[in-house]
XYZ file of C-alpha atoms in Angstrom:
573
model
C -0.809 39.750 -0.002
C 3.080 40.615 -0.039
C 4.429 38.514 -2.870
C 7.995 38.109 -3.988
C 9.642 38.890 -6.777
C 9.809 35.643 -8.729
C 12.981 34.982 -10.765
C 12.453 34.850 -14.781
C 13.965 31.418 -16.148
C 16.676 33.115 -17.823
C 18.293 34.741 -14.805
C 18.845 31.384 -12.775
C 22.707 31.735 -11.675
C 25.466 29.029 -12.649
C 25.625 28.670 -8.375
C 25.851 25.506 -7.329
C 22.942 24.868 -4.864
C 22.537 22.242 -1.946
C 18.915 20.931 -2.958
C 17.181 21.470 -6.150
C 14.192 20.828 -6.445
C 11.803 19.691 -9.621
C 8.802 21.509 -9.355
C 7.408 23.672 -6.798
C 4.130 21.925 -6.164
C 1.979 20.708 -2.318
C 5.674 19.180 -1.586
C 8.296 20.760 -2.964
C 7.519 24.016 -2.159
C 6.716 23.385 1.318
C 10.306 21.053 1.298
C 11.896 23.850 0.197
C 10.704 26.075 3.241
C 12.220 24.064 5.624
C 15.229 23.424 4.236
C 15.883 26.397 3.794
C 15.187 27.282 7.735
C 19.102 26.392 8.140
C 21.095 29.532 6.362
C 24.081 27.578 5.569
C 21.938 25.478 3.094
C 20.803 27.369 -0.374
C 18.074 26.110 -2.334
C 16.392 26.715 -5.450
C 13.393 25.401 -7.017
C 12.023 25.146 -10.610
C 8.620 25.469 -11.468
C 6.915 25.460 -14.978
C 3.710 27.451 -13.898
C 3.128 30.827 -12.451
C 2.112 32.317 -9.524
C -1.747 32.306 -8.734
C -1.410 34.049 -5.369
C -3.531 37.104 -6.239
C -6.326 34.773 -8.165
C -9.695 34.622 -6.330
C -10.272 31.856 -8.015
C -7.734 30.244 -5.470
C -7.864 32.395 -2.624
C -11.924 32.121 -1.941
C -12.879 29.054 -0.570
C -16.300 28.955 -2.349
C -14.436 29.024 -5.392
C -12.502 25.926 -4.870
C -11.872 23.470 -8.184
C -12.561 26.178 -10.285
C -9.039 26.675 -11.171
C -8.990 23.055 -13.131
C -9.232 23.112 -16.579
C -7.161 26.495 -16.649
C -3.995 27.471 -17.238
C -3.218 26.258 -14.081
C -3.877 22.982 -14.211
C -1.737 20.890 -16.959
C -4.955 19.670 -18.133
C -4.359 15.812 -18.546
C -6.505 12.575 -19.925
C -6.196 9.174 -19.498
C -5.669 6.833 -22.050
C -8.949 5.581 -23.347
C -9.934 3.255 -20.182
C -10.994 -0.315 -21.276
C -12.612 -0.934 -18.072
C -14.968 2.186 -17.955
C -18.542 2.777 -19.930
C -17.771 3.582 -23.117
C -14.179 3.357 -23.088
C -14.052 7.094 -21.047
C -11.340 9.232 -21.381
C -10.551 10.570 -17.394
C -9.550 14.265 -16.775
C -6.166 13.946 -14.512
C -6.304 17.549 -13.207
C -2.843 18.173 -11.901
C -1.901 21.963 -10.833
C 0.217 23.824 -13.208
C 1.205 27.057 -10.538
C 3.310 27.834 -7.758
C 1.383 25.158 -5.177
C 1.060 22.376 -7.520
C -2.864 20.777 -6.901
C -3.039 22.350 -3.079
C -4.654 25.497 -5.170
C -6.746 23.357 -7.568
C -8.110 21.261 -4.840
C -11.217 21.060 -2.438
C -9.517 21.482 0.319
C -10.051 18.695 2.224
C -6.807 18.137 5.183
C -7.054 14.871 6.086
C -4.829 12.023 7.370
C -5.123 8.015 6.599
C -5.532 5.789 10.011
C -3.231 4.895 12.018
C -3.332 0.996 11.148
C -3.137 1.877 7.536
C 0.152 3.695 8.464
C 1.353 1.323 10.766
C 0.590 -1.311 7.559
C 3.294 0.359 5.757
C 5.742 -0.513 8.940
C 4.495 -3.935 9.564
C 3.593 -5.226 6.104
C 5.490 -3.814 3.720
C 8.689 -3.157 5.561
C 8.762 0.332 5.727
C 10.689 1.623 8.826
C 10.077 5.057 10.404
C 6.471 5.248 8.428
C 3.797 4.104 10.808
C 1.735 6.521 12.509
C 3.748 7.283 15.698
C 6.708 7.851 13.434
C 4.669 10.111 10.726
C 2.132 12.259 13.523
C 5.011 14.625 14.131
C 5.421 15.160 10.165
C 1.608 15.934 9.702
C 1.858 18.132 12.784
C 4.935 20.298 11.249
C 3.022 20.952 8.321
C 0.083 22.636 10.283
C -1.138 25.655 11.376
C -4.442 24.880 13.189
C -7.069 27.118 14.842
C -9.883 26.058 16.415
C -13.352 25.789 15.156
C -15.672 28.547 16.498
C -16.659 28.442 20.038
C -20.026 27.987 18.713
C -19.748 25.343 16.651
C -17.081 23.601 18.984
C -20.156 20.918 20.564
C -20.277 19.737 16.792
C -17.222 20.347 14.951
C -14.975 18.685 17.996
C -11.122 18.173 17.678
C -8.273 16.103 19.499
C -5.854 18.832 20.346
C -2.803 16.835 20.631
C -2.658 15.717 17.440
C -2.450 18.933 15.543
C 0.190 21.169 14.774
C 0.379 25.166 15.483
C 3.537 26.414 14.065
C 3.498 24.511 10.684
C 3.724 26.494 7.266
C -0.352 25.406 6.039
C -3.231 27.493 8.039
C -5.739 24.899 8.913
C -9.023 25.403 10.327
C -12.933 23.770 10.998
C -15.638 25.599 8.667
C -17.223 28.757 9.665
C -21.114 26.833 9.634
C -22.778 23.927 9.818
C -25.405 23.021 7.212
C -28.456 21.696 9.204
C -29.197 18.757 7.114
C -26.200 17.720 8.527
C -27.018 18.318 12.175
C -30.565 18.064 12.244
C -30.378 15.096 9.948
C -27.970 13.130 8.595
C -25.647 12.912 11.968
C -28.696 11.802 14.113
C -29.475 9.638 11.172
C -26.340 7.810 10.867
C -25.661 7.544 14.742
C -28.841 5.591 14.996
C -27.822 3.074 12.783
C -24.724 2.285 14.597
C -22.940 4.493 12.825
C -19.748 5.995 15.404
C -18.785 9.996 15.428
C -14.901 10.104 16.324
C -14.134 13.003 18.000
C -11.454 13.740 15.762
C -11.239 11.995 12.457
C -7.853 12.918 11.881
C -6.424 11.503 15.002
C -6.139 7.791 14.287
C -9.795 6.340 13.268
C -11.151 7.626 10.023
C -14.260 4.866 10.519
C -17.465 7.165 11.224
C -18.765 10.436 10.296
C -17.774 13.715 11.160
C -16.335 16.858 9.656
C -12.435 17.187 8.641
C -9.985 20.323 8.743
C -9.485 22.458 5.323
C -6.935 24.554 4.092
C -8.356 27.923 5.500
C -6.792 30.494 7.073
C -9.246 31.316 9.392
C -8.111 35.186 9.893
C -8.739 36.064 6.386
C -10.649 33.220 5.123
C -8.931 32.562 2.195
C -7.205 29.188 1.105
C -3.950 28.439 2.664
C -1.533 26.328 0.527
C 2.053 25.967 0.173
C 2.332 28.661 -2.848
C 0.744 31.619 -0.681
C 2.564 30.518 2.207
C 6.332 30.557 0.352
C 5.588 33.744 -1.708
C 5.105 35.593 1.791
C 8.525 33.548 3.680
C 10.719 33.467 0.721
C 11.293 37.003 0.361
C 12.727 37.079 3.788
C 15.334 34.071 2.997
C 18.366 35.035 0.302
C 19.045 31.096 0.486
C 15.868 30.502 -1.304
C 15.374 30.877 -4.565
C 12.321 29.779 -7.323
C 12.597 29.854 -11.034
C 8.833 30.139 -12.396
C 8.233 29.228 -16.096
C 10.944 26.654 -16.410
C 10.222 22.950 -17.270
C 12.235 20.436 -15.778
C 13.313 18.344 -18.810
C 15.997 15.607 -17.206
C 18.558 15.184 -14.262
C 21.996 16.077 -14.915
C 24.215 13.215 -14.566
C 28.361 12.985 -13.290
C 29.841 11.256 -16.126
C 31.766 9.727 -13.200
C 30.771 6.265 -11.870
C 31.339 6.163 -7.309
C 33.096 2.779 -6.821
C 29.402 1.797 -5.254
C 28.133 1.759 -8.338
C 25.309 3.920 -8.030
C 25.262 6.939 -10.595
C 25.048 10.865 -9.335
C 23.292 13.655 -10.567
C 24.759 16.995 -11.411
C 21.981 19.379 -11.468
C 18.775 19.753 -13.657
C 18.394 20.631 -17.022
C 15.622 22.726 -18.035
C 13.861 24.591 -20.583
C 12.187 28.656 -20.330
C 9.242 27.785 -20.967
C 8.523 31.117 -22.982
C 11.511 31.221 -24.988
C 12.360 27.459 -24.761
C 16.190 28.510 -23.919
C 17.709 25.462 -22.272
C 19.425 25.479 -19.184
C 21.271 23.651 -16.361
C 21.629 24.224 -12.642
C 23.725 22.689 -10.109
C 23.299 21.290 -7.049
C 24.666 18.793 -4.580
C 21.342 16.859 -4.446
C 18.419 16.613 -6.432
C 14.449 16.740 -5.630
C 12.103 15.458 -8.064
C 8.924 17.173 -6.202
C 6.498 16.660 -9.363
C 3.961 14.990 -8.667
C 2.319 11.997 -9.262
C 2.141 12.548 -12.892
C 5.113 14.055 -13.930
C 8.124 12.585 -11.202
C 7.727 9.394 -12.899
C 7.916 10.247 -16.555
C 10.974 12.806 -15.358
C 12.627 9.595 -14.083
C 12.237 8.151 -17.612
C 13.475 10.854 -19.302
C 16.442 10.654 -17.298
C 17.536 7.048 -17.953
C 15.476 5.766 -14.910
C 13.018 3.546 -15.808
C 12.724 0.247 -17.516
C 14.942 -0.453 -20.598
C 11.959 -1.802 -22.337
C 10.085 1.889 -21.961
C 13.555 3.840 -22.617
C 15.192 1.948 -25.423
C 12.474 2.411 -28.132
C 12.093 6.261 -26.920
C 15.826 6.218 -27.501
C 17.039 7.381 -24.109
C 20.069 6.130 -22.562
C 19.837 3.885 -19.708
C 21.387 5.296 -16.505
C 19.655 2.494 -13.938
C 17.478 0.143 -14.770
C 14.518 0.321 -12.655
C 11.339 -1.788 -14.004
C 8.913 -0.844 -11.147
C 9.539 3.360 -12.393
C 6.278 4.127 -14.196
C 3.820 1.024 -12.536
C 1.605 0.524 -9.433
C -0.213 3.866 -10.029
C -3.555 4.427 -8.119
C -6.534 6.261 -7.698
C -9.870 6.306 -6.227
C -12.796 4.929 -8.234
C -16.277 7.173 -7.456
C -19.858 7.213 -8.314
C -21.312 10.665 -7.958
C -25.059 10.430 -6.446
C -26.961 12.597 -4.555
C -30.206 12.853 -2.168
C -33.505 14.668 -2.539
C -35.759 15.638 -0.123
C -39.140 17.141 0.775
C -37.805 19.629 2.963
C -35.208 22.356 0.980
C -35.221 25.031 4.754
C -31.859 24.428 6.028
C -29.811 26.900 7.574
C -25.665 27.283 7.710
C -24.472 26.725 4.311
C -23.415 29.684 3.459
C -19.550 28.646 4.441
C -17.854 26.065 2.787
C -17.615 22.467 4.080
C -17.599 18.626 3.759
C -18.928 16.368 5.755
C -17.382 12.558 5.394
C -18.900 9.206 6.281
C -16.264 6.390 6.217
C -17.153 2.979 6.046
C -16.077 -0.488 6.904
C -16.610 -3.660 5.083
C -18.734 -5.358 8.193
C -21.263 -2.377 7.660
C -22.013 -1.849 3.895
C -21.926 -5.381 3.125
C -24.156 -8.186 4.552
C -23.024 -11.034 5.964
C -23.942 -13.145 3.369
C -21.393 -10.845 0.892
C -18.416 -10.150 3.526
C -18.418 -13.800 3.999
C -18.168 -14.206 0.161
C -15.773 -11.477 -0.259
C -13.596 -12.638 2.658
C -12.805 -15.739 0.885
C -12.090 -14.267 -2.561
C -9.447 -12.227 0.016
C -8.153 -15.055 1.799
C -6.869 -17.131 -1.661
C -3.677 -15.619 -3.162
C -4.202 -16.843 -6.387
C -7.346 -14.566 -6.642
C -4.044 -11.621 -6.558
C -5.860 -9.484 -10.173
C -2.577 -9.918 -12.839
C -1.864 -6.494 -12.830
C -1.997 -5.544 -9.145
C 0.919 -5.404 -7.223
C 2.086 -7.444 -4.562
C 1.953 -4.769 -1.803
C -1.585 -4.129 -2.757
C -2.596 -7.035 -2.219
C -1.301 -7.516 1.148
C -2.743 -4.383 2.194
C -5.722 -4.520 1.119
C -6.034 -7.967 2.896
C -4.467 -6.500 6.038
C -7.001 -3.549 6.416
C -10.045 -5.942 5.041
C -9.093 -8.252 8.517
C -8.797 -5.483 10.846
C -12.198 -3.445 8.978
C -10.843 -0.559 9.010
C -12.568 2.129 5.893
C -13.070 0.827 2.547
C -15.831 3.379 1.200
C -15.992 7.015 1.555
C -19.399 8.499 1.397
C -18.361 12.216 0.966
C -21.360 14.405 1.456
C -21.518 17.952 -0.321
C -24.926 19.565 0.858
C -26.905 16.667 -0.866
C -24.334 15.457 -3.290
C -22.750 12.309 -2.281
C -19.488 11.013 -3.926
C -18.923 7.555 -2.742
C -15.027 6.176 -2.596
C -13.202 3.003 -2.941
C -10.477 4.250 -1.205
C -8.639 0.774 -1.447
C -8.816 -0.372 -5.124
C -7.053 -3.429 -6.209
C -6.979 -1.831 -9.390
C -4.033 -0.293 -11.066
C -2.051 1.410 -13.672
C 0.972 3.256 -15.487
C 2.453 6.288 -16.565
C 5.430 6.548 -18.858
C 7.114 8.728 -20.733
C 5.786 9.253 -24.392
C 8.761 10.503 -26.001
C 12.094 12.343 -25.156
C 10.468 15.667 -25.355
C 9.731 16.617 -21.650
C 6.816 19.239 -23.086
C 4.515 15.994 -24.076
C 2.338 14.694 -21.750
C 2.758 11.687 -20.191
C 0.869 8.309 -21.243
C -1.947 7.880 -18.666
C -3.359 4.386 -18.319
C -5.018 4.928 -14.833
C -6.290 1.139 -15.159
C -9.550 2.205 -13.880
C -12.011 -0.702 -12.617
C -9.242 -3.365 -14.432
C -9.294 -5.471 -11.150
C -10.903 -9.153 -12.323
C -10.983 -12.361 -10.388
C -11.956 -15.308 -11.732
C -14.927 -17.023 -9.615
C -15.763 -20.865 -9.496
C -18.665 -20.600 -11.979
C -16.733 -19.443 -15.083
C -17.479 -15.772 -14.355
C -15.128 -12.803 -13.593
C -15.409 -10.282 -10.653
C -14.584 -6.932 -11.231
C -13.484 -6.308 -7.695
C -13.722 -2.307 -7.012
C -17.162 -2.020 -9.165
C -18.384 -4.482 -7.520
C -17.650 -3.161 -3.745
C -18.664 0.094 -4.816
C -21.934 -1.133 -6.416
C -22.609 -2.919 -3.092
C -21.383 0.438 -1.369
C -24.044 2.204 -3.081
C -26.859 -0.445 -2.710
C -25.975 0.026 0.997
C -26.648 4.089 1.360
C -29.559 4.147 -1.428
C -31.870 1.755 0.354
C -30.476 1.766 4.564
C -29.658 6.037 4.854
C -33.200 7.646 3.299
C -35.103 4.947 5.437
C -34.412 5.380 8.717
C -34.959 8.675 11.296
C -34.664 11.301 10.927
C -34.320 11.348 7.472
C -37.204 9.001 6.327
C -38.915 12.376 7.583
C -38.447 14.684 5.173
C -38.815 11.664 2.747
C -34.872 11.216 1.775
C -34.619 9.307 -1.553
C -31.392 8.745 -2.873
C -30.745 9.329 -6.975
C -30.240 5.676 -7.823
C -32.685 3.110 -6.855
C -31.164 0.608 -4.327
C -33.702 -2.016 -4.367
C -33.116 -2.481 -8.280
C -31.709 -6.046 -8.900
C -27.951 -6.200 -8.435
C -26.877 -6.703 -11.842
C -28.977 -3.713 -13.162
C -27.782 -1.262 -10.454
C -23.838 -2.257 -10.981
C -24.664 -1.636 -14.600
C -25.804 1.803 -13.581
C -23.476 2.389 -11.278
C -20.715 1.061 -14.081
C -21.730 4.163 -16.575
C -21.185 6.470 -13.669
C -18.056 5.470 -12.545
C -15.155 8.618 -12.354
C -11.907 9.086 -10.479
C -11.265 10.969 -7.185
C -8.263 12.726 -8.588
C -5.862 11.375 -5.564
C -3.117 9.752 -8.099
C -0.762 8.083 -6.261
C 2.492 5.805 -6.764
C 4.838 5.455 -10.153
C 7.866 5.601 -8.286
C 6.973 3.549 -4.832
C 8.448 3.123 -2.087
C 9.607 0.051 -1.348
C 12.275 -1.689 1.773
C 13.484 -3.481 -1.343
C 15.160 -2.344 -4.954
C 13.261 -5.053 -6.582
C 9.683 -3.787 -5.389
C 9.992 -0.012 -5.578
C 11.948 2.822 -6.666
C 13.013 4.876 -3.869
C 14.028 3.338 -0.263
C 12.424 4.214 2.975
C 14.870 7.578 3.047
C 13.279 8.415 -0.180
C 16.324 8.060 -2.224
C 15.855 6.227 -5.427
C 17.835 3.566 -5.878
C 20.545 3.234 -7.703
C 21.796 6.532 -7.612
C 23.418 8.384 -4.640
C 21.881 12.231 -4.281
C 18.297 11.716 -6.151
C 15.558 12.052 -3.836
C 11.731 11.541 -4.463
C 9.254 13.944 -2.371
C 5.575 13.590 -3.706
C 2.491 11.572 -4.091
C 4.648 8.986 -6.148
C 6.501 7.369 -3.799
C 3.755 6.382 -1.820
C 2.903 2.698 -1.971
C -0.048 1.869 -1.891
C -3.467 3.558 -2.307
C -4.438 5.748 0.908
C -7.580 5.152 2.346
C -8.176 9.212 2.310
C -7.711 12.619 0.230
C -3.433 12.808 -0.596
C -3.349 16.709 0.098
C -2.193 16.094 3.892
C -0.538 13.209 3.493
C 1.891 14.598 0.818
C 2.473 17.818 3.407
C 3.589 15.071 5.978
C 5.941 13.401 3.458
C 7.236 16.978 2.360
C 7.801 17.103 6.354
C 9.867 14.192 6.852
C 11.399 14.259 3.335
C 12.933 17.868 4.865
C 13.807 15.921 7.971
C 15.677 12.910 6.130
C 17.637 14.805 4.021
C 18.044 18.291 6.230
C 18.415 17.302 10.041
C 16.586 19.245 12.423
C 15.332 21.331 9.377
C-alpha cells in the first residue's frame, strides 16, 4: 500500500485553514476527503493515534476485532453499571488510529430503514434527514462490487441503491456457509420469516446477508484510514497531524452582535512530547466520536454549567442536553449446537442477520401487553428522553425491527436495537488526556406496572426475544434435523430465563448520541445543519449527533452523515 508521509505534531504550520477537523476517525477522515475535492478549500485534521495501514491485524478480514484492546483502541470502561449482573464494568472499545473504529470493527455496512429515517423527518423535526434525503449520502460513501456470479442467486442486491464512486470499497462475502443455506434460510422462510432482496435498501425486517467493508480486488478491509493515506498524498490542501490530542476549541474573544460565540482554531497537545499547540481555521469539526466529541464540548465551555463549574471551566454556552441521551445496544451472546458439524463455505468471512419485529417474537398475549405499556406517556422511564420515546412508539406502531438476531457460524448475538434505556458521558476533569466518565445506563429503563412491580423494559424484550429463537428456530425444518438446540433453554419459566439472560447481558459497541441533534436548542445540541448551537462555525460530524438509537450497526450510517456533513458545510463537495 502507498502511504503518505504523515505530519509529526510539532510541524503543524501557524496557516490558517478552512475546516479543521478533531480527530480523524469513520467521519472525519472521510469529511475531510471531500472537502478537500474543491482546491480552493485547505484542510487539516488532528488525530491522536497512528496509522495502522500496514497492520494485518486490520487489513485481513478474518482478523477483524482483533485490533481492540490495543494500542489502537483507547481502551474505555463504563462506570460500574447498576443495572447489569454484578454491577459489570462494559469495555467501550473506541479506535485510537487513523480510521477511528472503521479498523476495529466487524465490518458490518449497513443502513437503518427507511421509516426509521423518515421518523427523524416526521417525528422529531428533522428536515433533509429521512431516507430519500439521506440515500444519496450513503451512496457517496460507497464503492460497491457485486457479489460473485456464483453466489449472486443467494447473496442478491438492489442495484440502485448503492454507490460506485464513493471513497469505502464495499462488497458481498466471497462464500456462503451452508448452515446458512441448507439450513437456517429454509428454516426461517418457513416460519414466515421474509428474505428482502436487499436489506440495505429500505426494509431491514427479514434475513439475509449485508455488505462489508472489503475491497473485493485485494480482499483486505476498506475503511476511511486506508482510503485517505492513498488520496491524500495527491492533495497539497490536505493535511493530517497524527499523535496530537485535541484538548479544547479556540475561542474569538470577540462576541458577533448574534450572540453566538466563534471558534478560532484548536488547541492541542503532541502527544509524545506533550508540547501544546494551536491551529487556525475558519471553521471547526469536532469528528470524535461518540465518546470523546462530547467531553471535547465540555472542555470547551459547552456543556452544562452544573458539569463545567465544579471542573472549573469557563462557560462559553450553556448547553444542558451536551453529555446526555447516550445509547447503545443491549445483547445476549448465545449460540446453537447441532448434530451435524459438515458444512461447507466458511472459509470467507461473513454475517448473516435476522431482524425482527415485535408482532413475530412476541405473542399476542405479550404485544398486546406491551402495546399498552407504549400507548401511556406516563410509562416515559425518568431518564429517557423525550425523542426516544416517541420513536420508539412510532416504529413499535408501524413493526418495523426491534431485535437483531446476528448469526456468526453458530454464534448468535441477539439486539435490542431500540432501547429505552440511556446514559451520559462527561468530562472528568480539565485534562483532555483523562478519559471520559462512562455511565452507558445499561438495562436502567423501569416502568412501573399496576401490581406494585417494575418492568425493566429492554431486558425484558430481549428475554422474550430470546425465549422466541431458543424454543420456535431449533424446532422447526430443516433444522429440527440435525437436532438444533439453542444454548439457553427456552421453555425454562420466564422469570428464571430473564434471570439468565440478565447475567449475560453486554453491549453492541454502537454508542450513539451526547451531542444530539435536535430542530430545537432546548432538545439537542447541534441543529439539523449540524452546527451546534450557540456558536457560529462549530460543526458536529459523528455518531454523537445522532438522535436516537439506530435500529442497525453505526459504521454506515456515520459514512452517510460524514457525506452530507461535507455537503452542508462544502457545496457540491
Amino acid at each position: 500500500m502507498v502511504a503518505i508521509v504523515l505530519i509529526a505534531a510539532q510541524s503543524a504550520t501557524n496557516d490558517t485553514y478552512t475546516y479543521a477537523i478533531a480527530g480523524g476517525g469513520t467521519a472525519g477522515l472521510t469529511l475531510a476527503l471531500l472537502l478537500s475535492v474543491d482546491p480552493e478549500v485547505s484542510v487539516i485534521v488532528l488525530e491522536a493515534g497512528n496509522s495502522v495501514a500496514n497492520d494485518p491485524r486490520a487489513l485481513v478480514p478474518e482478523q477483524e476485532g482483533s485490533l481492540v484492546g490495543t494500542s489502537a483502541d483507547w481502551n474505555f470502561t463504563t462506570t460500574p453499571q447498576a443495572s447489569l449482573y454484578d454491577n459489570a464494568v462494559i469495555q467501550v472499545p473506541r479506535g485510537k488510529a487513523l480510521g477511528g473504529s472503521s479498523v476495529l470493527n466487524y465490518l458490518i455496512w449497513a443502513r437503518p430503514s427507511a421509516v426509521e429515517l423518515d421518523g427523524w423527518s416526521s417525528v422529531l423535526g428533522l428536515q433533509g434527514w429521512d431516507w430519500e434525503s439521506l440515500l444519496p449520502a450513503f451512496e457517496g460513501s460507497e464503492n460497491f462490487t457485486d457479489p460473485p456470479a456464483d453466489l449472486a442467486e443467494t447473496l442478491t442486491v438492489d442495484d440502485t441503491v448503492h454507490g460506485r464512486t464513493g471513497p469505502i470499497r464495499g462488497s458481498m462475502q466471497r462464500s456462503i456457509y451452508s448452515l446458512y443455506t441448507d439450513y437456517v434460510i429454509p428454516t426461517l422462510i418457513g416460519l414466515g420469516v421474509e428474505k428482502p432482496v436487499d436489506r440495505i435498501a429500505g426494509n431491514t425486517t427479514g434475513c439475509g446477508f449485508v455488505p462489508l467493508s472489503i475491497d473485493s480486488e485485494s480482499y483486505t478491509r476498506s475503511w476511511s484510514g486506508s482510503v485517505f493515506e492513498l488520496v491524500a498524498a495527491q492533495r497539497p490542501n490536505l493535511r493530517v497531524v497524527t499523535g496530537s490530542l485535541v484538548q479544547r476549541v479556540a475561542w474569538n474573544e470577540n462576541v458577533p452582535d448574534s450572540g453566538d460565540v466563534t471558534a478560532a482554531g484548536l488547541q492541542y497537545a503532541d502527544v509524545s512530547t506533550g508540547n501544546e499547540m494551536t491551529v487556525n481555521a475558519d471553521n471547526i469539526v469536532l469528528s470524535a466520536g461518540a465518546v470523546h466529541t462530547p467531553q471535547l464540548l465540555e472542555l470547551s465551555g459547552v456543556g452544562d454549567p452544573a458539569i463545567l463549574t465544579p471542573l472549573g471551566i469557563d462557560v462559553r454556552v450553556q448547553s444542558p442536553v451536551v453529555g446526555t441521551q447516550t445509547a447503545d445496544h443491549l445483547t445476549y451472546a448465545g449460540s446453537f449446537s447441532f448434530n451435524d458439524s459438515s458444512f461447507t463455505g466458511g472459509e470467507y468471512i461473513q454475517d448473516f442477520q435476522d431482524y425482527a419485529s415485535p408482532s413475530r417474537f412476541l405473542s399476542a398475549e405479550d404485544y398486546a401487553f406491551a402495546s399498552a405499556l407504549l400507548d401511556d406517556d406516563s410509562n416515559k422511564p425518568i431518564d429517557t428522553s423525550e425523542a426516544t420515546w416517541q420513536m420508539v412508539k412510532y416504529l413499535w406502531q408501524l413493526d418495523d425491527s426491534f431485535i437483531e438476531y446476528g448469526w456468526y457460524y453458530g454464534f448468535v448475538n441477539i439486539y435490542v436495537l431500540h432501547p429505552l434505556s440511556q446514559g451520559t458521558i462527561h468530562a472528568a476533569s480539565r485534562d483532555a488526556s483523562e478519559s471520559p466518565v462512562i455511565d452507558a445506563g445499561y438495562n436502567s429503563a423501569n416502568i412501573a406496572l399496576a401490581n406494585g412491580t417494575v418492568l425493566q423494559w429492554d431486558l425484558w424484550i430481549l428475554s422474550k426475544a430470546v425465549q422466541y429463537y431458543a424454543t420456535t428456530v431449533p424446532r422447526a425444518t430443516p433444522l429440527s434435523s440435525i437436532a438444533a438446540r439453542f444454548s439457553l433453554n427456552g421453555t425454562l419459566p420466564f422469570g428464571e430465563l430473564e434471570q439468565q439472560v440478565f447475567q449475560g447481558l453486554g453491549s453492541g459497541s454502537h454508542q450513539t448520541g451526547g451531542t444530539m441533534m435536535a430542530a430545537a436548542r432546548s432538545d439537542g445540541v447541534v441543529d439539523q445543519n449540524v452546527k451546534v448551537y450557540g456558536t457560529s462555525n462549530v460543526f458536529v460530524a459523528d455518531a454523537s449527533v445522532v438522535p436516537v438509537s439506530p435500529g442497525e450497526h453505526t459504521m454506515g450510517l456515520v459514512y452517510a452523515i460524514a457525506v452530507k456533513a461535507a455537503r452542508l458545510l462544502g457545496g457540491n463537495s
